[in-house]
Coordinates of C-alpha atoms in Angstrom, one line a residue:
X1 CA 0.0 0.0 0.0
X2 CA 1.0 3.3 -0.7
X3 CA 1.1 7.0 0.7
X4 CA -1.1 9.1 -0.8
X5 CA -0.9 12.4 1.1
X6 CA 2.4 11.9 1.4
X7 CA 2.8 12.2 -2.7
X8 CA 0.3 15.5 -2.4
X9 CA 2.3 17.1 0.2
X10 CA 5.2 16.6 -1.0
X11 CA 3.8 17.7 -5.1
X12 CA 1.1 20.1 -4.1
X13 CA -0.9 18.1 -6.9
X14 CA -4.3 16.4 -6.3
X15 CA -5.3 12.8 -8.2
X16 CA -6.7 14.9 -10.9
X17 CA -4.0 16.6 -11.6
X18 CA -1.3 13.7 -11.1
X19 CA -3.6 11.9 -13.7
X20 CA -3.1 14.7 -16.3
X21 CA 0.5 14.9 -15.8
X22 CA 0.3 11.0 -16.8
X23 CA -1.1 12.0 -20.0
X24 CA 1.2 14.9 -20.2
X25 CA 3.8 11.8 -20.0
X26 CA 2.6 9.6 -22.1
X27 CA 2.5 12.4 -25.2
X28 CA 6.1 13.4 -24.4
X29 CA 8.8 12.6 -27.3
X30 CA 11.2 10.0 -26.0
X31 CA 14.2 12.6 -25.3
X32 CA 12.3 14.7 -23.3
X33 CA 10.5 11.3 -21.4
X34 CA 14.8 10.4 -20.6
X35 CA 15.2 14.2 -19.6
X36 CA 12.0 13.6 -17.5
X37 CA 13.8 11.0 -15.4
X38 CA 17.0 12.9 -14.9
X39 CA 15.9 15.7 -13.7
X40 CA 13.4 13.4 -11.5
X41 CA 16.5 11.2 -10.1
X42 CA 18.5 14.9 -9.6
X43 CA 15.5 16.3 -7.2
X44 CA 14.8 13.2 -5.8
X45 CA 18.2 13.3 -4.2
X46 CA 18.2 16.9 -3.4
X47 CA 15.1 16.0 -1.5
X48 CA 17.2 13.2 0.3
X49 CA 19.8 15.2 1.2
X50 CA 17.5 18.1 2.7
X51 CA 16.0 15.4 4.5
X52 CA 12.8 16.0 3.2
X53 CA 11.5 13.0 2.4
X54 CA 12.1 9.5 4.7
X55 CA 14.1 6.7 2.7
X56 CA 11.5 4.4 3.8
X57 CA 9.2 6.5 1.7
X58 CA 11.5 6.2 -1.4
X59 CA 8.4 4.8 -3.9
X60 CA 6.1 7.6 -2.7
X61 CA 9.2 10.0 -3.2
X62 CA 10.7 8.9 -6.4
X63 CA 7.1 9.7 -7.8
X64 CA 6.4 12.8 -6.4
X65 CA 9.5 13.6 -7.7
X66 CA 8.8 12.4 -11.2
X67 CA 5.7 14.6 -11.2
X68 CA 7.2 17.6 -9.8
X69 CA 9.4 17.3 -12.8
X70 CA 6.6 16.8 -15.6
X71 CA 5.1 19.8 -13.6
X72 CA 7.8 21.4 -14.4
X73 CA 8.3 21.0 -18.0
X74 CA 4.6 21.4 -18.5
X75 CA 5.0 24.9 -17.3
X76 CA 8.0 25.4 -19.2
X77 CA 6.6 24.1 -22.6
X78 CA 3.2 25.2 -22.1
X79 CA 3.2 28.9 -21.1
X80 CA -1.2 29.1 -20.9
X81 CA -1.3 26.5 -18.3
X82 CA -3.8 24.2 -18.2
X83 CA -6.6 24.6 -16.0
X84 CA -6.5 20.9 -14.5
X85 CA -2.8 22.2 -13.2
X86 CA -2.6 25.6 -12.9
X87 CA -1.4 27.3 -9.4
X88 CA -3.5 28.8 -7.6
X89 CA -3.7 32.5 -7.2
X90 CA -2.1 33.9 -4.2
X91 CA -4.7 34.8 -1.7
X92 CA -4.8 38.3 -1.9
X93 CA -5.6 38.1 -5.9
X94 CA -8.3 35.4 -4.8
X95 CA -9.9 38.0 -2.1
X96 CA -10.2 40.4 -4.2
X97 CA -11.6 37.9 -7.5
X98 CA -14.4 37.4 -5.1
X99 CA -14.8 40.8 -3.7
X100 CA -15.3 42.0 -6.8
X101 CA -17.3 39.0 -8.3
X102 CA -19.8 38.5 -5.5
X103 CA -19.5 41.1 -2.7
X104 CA -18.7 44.4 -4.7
X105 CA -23.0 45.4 -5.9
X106 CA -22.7 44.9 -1.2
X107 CA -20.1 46.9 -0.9
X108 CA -21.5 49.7 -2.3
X109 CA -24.8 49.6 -1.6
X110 CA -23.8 49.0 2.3
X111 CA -21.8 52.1 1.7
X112 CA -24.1 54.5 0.1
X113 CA -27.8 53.6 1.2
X114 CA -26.8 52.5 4.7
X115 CA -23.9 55.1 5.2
X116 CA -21.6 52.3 6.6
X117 CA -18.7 53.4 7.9
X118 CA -15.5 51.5 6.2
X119 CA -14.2 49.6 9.4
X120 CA -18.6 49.0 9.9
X121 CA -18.3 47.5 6.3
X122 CA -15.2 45.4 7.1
X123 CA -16.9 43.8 10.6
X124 CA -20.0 43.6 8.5
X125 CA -18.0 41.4 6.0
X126 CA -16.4 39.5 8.9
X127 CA -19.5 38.6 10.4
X128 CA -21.7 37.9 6.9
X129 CA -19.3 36.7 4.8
X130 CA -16.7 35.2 6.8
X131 CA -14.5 37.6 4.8
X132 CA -11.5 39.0 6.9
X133 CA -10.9 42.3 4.9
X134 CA -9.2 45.5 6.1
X135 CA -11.5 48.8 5.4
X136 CA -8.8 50.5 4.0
X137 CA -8.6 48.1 1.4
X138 CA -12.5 47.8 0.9
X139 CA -12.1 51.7 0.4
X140 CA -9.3 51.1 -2.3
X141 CA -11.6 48.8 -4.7
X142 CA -15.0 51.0 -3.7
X143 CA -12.8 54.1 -5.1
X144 CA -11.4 52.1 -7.9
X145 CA -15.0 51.0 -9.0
X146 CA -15.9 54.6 -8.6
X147 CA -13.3 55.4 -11.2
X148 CA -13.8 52.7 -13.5
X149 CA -17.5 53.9 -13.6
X150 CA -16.6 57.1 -14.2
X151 CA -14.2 57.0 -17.0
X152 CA -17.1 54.9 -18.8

């Protein structure tokens, strides 16, 4: 039996993903599948040595390895990632993705028909939304949507 969170903490990569880079693999020319497992053998010892990963754990390693590689090259030959392995956004780019998507119609009605103040409209989106925002940045993207609207 194998480790399976052991091979997503060590790749970041869910089943999903680890299956795509298997097709990735399986479409690679044959110098690039030899590269593949250089590179793989390099990191897995670099892993080794850093004492990352347990030698008992070698199978679960030598994978994660292998797909941390494909990850790799899939980045490096494929600059519009695919969606199935893309990174995720950093979390300030993800706040405000939502803000804006589903929360920014609130934020400006809470700020202009209710007259919420902007540390009121930051507890109000702590308590309703589960959002931990600062109100200096809620005033940031309510004064940038006030400009974009403007130059309209």
């Amino acid at each position: 039996m194998y480790d399976e969170r052991s091979i997503e903490l060590l790749t970041g990569l869910t089943a999903e993903q680890r299956a795509a880079l298997g097709e990735l693999y399986a479409r690679l020319d044959e110098e690039l599948r030899v590269e593949v497992h250089r590179r793989q053998r390099e990191l897995f010892k670099e892993w080794l040595a850093l004492g990352r990963v347990a030698p008992s754990r070698g199978g679960e390693a030598g994978y994660a390895a292998f797909l941390a590689v494909l990850k790799q090259i899939w980045i490096e030959q494929a600059p519009q990632v695919s969606p199935q392995i893309r990174e995720h956004k950093p979390y300030k780019k993800r706040l405000r993705s939502a803000l804006e998507k589903n929360y920014l119609d609130e934020l400006v009605r809470l700020r202009e028909k209710e007259k919420l103040s902007w540390r009121q409209l930051s507890d109000h989106f702590k308590q309703e939304f589960k959002k931990t925002v600062s109100h200096t940045y809620l005033k940031r993207i309510y004064e940038e949507r006030l400009a974009e609207q403007k130059g309209r």
